[in-house]
Coordinates of C-alpha atoms in Angstrom, one line a residue:
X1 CA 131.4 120.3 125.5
X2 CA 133.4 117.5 123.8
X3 CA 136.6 118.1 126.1
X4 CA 135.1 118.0 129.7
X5 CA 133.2 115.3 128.3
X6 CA 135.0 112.6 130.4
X7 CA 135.9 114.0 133.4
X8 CA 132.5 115.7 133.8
X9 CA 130.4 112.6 132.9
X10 CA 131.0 110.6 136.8
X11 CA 128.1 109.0 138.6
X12 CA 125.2 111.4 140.0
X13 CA 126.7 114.3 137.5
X14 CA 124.8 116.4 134.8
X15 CA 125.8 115.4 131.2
X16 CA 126.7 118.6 129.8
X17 CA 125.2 117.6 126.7
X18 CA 122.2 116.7 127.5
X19 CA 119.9 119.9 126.4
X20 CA 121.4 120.3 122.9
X21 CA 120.8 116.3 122.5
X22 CA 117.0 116.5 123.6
X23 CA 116.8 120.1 121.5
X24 CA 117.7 118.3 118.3
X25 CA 115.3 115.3 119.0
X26 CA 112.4 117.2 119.3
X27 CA 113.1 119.6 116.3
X28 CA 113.7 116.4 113.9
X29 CA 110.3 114.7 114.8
X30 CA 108.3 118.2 114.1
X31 CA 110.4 118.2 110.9
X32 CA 109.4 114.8 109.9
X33 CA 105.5 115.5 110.0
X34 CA 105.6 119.4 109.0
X35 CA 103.2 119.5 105.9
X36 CA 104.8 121.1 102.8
X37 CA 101.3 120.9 100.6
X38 CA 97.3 120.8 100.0
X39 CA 95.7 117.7 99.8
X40 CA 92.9 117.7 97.5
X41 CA 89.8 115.9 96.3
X42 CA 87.5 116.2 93.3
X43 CA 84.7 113.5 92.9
X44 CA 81.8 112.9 90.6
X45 CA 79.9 110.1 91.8
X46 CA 76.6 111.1 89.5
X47 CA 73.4 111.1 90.4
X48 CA 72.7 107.7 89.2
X49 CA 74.6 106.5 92.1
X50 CA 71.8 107.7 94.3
X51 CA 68.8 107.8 92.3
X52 CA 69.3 104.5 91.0
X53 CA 71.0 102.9 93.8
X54 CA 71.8 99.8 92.6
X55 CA 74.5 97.5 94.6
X56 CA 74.1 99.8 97.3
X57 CA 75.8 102.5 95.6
X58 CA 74.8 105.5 97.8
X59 CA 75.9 104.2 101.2
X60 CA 79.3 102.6 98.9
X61 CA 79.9 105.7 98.0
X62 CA 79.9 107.2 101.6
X63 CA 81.7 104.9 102.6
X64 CA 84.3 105.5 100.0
X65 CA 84.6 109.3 100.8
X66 CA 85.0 108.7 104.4
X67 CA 87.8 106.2 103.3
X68 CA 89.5 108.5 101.0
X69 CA 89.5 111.7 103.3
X70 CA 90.8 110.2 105.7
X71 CA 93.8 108.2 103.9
X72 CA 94.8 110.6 101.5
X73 CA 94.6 112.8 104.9
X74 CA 92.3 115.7 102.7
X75 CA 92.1 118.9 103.5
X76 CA 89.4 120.3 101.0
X77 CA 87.0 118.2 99.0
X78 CA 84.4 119.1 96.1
X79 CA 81.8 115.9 96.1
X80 CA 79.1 116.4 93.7
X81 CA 75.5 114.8 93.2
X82 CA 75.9 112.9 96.6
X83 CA 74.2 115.0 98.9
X84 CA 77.0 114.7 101.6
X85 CA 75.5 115.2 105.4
X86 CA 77.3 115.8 108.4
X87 CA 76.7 112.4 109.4
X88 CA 78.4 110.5 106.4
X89 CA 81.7 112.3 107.2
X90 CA 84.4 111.5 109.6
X91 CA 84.6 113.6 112.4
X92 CA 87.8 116.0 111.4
X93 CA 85.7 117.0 108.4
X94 CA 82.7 119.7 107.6
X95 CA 80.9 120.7 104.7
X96 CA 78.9 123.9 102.9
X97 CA 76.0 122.7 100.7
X98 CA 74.3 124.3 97.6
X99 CA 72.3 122.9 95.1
X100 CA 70.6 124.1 91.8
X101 CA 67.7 121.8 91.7
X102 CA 68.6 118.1 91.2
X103 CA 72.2 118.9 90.8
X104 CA 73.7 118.9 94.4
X105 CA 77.2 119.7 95.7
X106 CA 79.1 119.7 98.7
X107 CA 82.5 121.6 99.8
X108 CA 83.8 119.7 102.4
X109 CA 87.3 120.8 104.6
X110 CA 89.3 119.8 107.5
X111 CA 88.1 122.0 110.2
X112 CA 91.0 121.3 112.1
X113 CA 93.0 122.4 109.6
X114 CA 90.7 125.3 107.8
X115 CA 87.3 127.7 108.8
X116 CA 85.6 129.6 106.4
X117 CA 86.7 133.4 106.9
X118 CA 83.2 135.1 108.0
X119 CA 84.1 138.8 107.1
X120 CA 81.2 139.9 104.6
X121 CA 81.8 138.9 101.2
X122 CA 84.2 135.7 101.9
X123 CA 81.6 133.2 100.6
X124 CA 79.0 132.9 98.1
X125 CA 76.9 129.8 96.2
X126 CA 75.2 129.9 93.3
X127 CA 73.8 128.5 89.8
X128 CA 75.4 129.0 86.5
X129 CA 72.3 128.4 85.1
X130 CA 68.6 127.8 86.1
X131 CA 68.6 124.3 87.7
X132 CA 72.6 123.3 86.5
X133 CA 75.6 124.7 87.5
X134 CA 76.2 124.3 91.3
X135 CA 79.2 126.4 92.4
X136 CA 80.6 127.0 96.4
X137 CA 82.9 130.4 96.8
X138 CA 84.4 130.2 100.0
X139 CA 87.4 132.4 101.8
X140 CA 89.3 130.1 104.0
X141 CA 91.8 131.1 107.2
X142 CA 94.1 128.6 108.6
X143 CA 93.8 127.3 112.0
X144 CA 97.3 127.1 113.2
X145 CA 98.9 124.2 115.1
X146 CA 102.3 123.1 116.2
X147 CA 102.0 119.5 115.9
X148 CA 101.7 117.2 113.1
X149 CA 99.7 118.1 110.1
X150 CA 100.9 121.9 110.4
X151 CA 101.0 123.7 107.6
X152 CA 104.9 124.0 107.0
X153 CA 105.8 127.9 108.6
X154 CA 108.0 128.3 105.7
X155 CA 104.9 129.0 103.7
X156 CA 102.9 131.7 104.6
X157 CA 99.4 130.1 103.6
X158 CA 97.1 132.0 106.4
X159 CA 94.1 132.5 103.8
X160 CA 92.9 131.2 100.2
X161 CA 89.9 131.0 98.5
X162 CA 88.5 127.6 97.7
X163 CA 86.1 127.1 94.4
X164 CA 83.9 123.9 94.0
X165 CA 81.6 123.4 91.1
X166 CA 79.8 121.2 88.5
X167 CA 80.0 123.3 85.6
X168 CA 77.0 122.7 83.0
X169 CA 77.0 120.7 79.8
X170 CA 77.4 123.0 77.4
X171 CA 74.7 123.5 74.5
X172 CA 77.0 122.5 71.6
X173 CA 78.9 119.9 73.1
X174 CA 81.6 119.9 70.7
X175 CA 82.4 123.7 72.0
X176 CA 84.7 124.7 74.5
X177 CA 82.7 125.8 78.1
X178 CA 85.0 128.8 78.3
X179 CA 82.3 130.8 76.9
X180 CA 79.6 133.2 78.7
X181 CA 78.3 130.0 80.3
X182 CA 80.8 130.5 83.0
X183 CA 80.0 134.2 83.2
X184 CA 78.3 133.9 86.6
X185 CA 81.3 131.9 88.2
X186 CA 83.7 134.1 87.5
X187 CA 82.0 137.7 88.3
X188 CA 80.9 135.3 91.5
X189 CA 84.7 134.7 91.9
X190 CA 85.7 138.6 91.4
X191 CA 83.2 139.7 94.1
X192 CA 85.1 137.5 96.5
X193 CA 88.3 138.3 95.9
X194 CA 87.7 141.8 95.9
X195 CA 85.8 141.5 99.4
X196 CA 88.5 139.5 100.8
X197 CA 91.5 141.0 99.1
X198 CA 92.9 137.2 99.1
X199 CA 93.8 136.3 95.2
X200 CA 95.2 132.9 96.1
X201 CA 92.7 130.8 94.6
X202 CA 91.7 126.6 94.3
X203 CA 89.1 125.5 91.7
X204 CA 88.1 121.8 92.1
X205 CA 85.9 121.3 89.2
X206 CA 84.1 118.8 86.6
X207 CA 84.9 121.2 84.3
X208 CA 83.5 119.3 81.0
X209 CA 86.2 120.0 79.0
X210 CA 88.4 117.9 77.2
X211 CA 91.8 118.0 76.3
X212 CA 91.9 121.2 73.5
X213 CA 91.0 123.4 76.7
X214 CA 94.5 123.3 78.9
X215 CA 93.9 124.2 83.0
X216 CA 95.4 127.3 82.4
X217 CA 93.2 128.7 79.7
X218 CA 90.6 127.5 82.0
X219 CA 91.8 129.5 85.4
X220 CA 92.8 132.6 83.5
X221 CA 89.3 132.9 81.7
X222 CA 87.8 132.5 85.1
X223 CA 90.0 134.9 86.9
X224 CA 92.6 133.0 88.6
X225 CA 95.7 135.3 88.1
X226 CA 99.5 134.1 88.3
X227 CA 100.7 131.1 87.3
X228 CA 98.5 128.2 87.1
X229 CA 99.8 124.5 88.2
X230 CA 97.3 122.0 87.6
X231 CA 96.6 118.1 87.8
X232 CA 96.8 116.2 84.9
X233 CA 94.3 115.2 82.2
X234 CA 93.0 112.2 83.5
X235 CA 90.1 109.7 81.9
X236 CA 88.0 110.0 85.0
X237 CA 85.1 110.4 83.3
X238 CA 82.8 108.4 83.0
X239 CA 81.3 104.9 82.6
X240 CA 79.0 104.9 80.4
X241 CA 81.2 105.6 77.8
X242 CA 84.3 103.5 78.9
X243 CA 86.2 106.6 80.2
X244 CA 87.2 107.3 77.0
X245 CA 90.8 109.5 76.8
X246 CA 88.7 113.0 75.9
X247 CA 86.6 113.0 78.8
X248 CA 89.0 114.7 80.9
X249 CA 86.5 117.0 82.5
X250 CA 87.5 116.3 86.1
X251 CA 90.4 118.7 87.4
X252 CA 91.9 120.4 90.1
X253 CA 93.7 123.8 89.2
X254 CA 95.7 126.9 91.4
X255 CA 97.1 130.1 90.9
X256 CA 99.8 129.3 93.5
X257 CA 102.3 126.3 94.5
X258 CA 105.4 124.9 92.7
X259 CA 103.7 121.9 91.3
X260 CA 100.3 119.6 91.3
X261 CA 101.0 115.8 91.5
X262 CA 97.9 113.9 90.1
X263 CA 96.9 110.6 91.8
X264 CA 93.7 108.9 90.3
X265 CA 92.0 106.8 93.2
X266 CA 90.2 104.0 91.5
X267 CA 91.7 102.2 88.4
X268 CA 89.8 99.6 86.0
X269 CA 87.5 97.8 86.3
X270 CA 85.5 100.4 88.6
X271 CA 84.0 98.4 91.7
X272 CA 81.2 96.3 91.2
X273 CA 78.9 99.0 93.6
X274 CA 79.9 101.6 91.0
X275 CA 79.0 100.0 88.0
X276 CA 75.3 101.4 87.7
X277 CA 72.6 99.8 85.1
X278 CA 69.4 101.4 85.5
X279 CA 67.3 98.3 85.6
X280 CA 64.8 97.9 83.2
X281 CA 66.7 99.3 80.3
X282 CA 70.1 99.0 80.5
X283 CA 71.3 102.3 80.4
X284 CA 74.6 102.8 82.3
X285 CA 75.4 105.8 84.7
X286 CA 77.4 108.6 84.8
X287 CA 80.4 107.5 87.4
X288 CA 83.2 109.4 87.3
X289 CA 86.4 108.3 88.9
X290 CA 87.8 110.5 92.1
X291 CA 90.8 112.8 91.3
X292 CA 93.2 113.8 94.1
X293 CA 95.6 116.6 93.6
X294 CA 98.6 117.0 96.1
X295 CA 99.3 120.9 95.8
X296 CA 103.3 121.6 96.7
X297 CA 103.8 125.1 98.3
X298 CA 106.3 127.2 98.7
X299 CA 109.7 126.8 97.5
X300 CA 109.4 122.9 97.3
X301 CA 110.6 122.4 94.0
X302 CA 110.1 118.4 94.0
X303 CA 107.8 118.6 91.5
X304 CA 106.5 115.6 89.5
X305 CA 104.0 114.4 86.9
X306 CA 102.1 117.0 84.8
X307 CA 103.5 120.2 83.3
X308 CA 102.1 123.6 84.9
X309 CA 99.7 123.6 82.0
X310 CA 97.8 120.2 83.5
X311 CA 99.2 118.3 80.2
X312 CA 98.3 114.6 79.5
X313 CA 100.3 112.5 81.5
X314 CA 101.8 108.8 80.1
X315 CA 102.5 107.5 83.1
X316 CA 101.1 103.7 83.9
X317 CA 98.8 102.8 87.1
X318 CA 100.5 101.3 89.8
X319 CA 99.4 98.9 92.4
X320 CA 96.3 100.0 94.6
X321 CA 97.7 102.1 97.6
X322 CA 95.8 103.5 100.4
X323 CA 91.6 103.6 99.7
X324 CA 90.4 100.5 99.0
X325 CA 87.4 98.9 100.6
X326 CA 86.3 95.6 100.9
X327 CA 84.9 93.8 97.5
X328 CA 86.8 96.9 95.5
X329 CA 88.8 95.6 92.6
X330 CA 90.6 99.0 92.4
X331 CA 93.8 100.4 91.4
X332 CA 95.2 103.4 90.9
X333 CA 97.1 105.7 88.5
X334 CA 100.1 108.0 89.8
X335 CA 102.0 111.3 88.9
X336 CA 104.6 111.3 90.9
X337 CA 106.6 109.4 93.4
X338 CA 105.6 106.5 95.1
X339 CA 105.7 108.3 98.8
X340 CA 104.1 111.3 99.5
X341 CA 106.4 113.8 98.3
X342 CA 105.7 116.6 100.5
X343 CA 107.0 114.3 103.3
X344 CA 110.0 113.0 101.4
X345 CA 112.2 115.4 102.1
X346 CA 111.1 116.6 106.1
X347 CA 110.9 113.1 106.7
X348 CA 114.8 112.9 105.6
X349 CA 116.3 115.9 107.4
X350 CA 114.3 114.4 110.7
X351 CA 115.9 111.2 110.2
X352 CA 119.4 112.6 109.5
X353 CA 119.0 114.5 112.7
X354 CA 118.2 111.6 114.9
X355 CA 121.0 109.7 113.3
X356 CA 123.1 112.6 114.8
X357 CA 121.5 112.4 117.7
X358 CA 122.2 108.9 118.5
X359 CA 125.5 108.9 117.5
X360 CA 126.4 111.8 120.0
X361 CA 124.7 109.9 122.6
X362 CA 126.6 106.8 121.6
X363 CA 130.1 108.4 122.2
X364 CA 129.1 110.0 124.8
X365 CA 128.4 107.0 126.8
X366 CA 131.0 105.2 125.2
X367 CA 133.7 108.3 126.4
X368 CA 131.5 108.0 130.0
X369 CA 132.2 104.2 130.5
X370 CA 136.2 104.7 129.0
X371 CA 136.3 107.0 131.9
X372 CA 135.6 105.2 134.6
X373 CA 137.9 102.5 133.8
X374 CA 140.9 104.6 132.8
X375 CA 143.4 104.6 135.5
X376 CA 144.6 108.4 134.5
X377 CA 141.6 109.7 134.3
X378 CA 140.1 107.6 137.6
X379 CA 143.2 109.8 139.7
X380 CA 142.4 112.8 138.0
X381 CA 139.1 112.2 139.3
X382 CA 140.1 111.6 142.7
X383 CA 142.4 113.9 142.8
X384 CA 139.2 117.2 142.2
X385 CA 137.4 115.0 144.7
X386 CA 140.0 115.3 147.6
X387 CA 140.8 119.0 146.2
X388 CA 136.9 120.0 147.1
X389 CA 137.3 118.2 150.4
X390 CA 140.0 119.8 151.6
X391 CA 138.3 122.9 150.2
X392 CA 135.1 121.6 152.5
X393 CA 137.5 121.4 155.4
X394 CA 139.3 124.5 155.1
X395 CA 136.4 126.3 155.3
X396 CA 134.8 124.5 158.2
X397 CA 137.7 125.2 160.4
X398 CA 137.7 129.1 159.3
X399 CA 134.1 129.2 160.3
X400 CA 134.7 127.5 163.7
X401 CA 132.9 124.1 162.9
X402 CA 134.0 120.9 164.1
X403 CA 135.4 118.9 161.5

């Protein structure tokens, strides 16, 4: 390719390497937006939020969801106590509803992205308890795509099973929950696994736990076997108490992945619109913080922030990043590195590939215009040129046509 470079390159000819030069520009920009994780969401509003409703909390909150799934670019959410409708989420998104009661949830997905698998058995809701204890069991396929926000093909994540719930207060608070309380959850969680024969599992829970319970003691009592990567124990919980550093009851917890990166999506003080006092008496609400896990899969060992065992993190918040809304004096606490990490790397190898690219397109037009100004190669030039006419000639003449 390199060596007929310059004499092939004249006016009106075919660059001889032109297809390898578009080839590698459309494999970089597929490489730069491949997706090399889950994007996750676990959120707690409370019920206070729409029961009380003060500062327009309820239609805040919407807001806020719609604002976070599409910015952190989610593809499965557990939202509970908001009573999420179709028509408070953004178009790419769906959701199953359950409720036990008062106690509401919703398990919202990208349906661009994810369906629920309808083979008997892939799904199943339920209470843990009479009237507490919402939970969502749902098999999930992939809905492949080429373009960008495919799951990366070096991952073979066709099918999982996707857990939401609000798992009760339990009766002796200062007791773990991993106790028969959770008894129904995890037979629930058996029966679908079983059905489906798919053992990759998410739990997106507010699991009530503090910090003596680790994630994986949690995921292995329920069933989740394998190694367990986790988000970190986070103080999301909850404002009526200051968010003290045990109530680390919100968490998001697989049995697959390299890693779990923690990013908490609202930092102190919690938005006014958040900040419920049920008039009359003063009594503050139960607002949690929202919890967003970024799941790495396969071998994409860039893994930052909490231990496999969802251990207390000690990093500091940074400054606010991407869901904000107006009137929010919000900030928010990161595990990890400042850009996405699943698009850290992809994003590099596309760029060093279009760097390649342009520099082979640079010297070859720089070797195309040296051409057509060096004498030797201008009469090696003309010199092919009056071989093919004479060639031209020859042939007219042995075929009888005037020249």
């Amino acid at each position: 390719c390199w060596s007929d470079m310059a004499l092939l390159s004249t006016p009106g000819s075919v660059f001889p390497c032109r297809l390898p030069l578009l080839l590698s520009f459309f494999i970089a920009v597929p490489l730069a937006t491949g997706r090399a994780s889950l994007q996750l969401l676990q959120w707690n509003p409370h019920w206070h939020c729409t029961a009380w409703n003060v500062n327009g909390c309820r239609a805040n909150a919407e807001q806020k969801l719609s604002a976070m799934l599409q910015d952190s670019d989610i593809d499965f959410a557990n939202i509970l106590e908001l009573e999420v409708g179709r028509n408070s989420l953004p178009a790419t998104w769906a959701e199953i509803n359950t409720s036990c009661a008062w106690d509401s949830m919703a398990l919202v997905y990208n349906h661009q992205r994810w369906r629920p698998a309808s083979s008997p058995g892939a799904g199943v809701a339920g209470c843990m308890e009479s009237g507490s204890g919402p939970f969502i069991i749902q098999q999930f396929d992939s809905v492949r795509s080429t373009g960008p926000g495919a799951l990366n093909s070096n991952f073979d994540l066709e099918r999982l099973v996707i857990i939401g719930t609000r798992i009760p207060h339990p009766e002796v608070f200062a007791e773990s929950l991993v106790s028969d309380q959770t008894s129904g959850l995890s037979e629930a969680l058996r029966a679908v696994v079983n059905a489906t024969r798919v053992d990759r599992v998410v739990l997106m829970a507010d699991t009530k736990e503090d910090p003596s319970t680790p994630s994986s003691t949690l995921g292995s009592y329920l069933g989740m076997h394998g190694s367990i990567v986790s988000t970190s124990l986070e103080q999301t919980c909850c404002f009526y108490d200051g968010f003290l550093g045990n109530s680390t009851f919100d968490r998001i917890i697989a049995n697959f992945g390299s890693g779990m990166e923690t990013v908490v999506l609202m930092g102190d003080p919690i938005p006014d619109w958040a900040q419920e006092i049920q008039p009359g008496t003063g009594v503050k609400g139960g607002f949690h913080k929202p919890l967003r896990g970024v799941l790495l899969l396969g071998n994409d060992r860039r893994v930052a922030g909490p231990s496999k065992d969802g251990a207390a993190s000690t990093s500091t918040p940074a400054p606010a990043m991407d869901v904000k809304m107006p009137g929010d004096n919000i900030g928010e606490t990161r595990h990890g590195s400042i850009l996405r990490s699943d698009m850290i790397g992809d994003i590099f190898i596309g760029l060093m590939l279009m760097f390649v690219t342009s520099a082979v397109v640079f010297f070859g037009l720089r070797l195309r215009q040296h051409s057509q100004r060096d004498p030797s190669l201008l009469a090696m030039r003309e010199t092919r040129q009056a071989r093919a006419t004479d060639v031209e000639v020859g042939a007219r003449r042995v075929d009888g046509t005037a020249v």
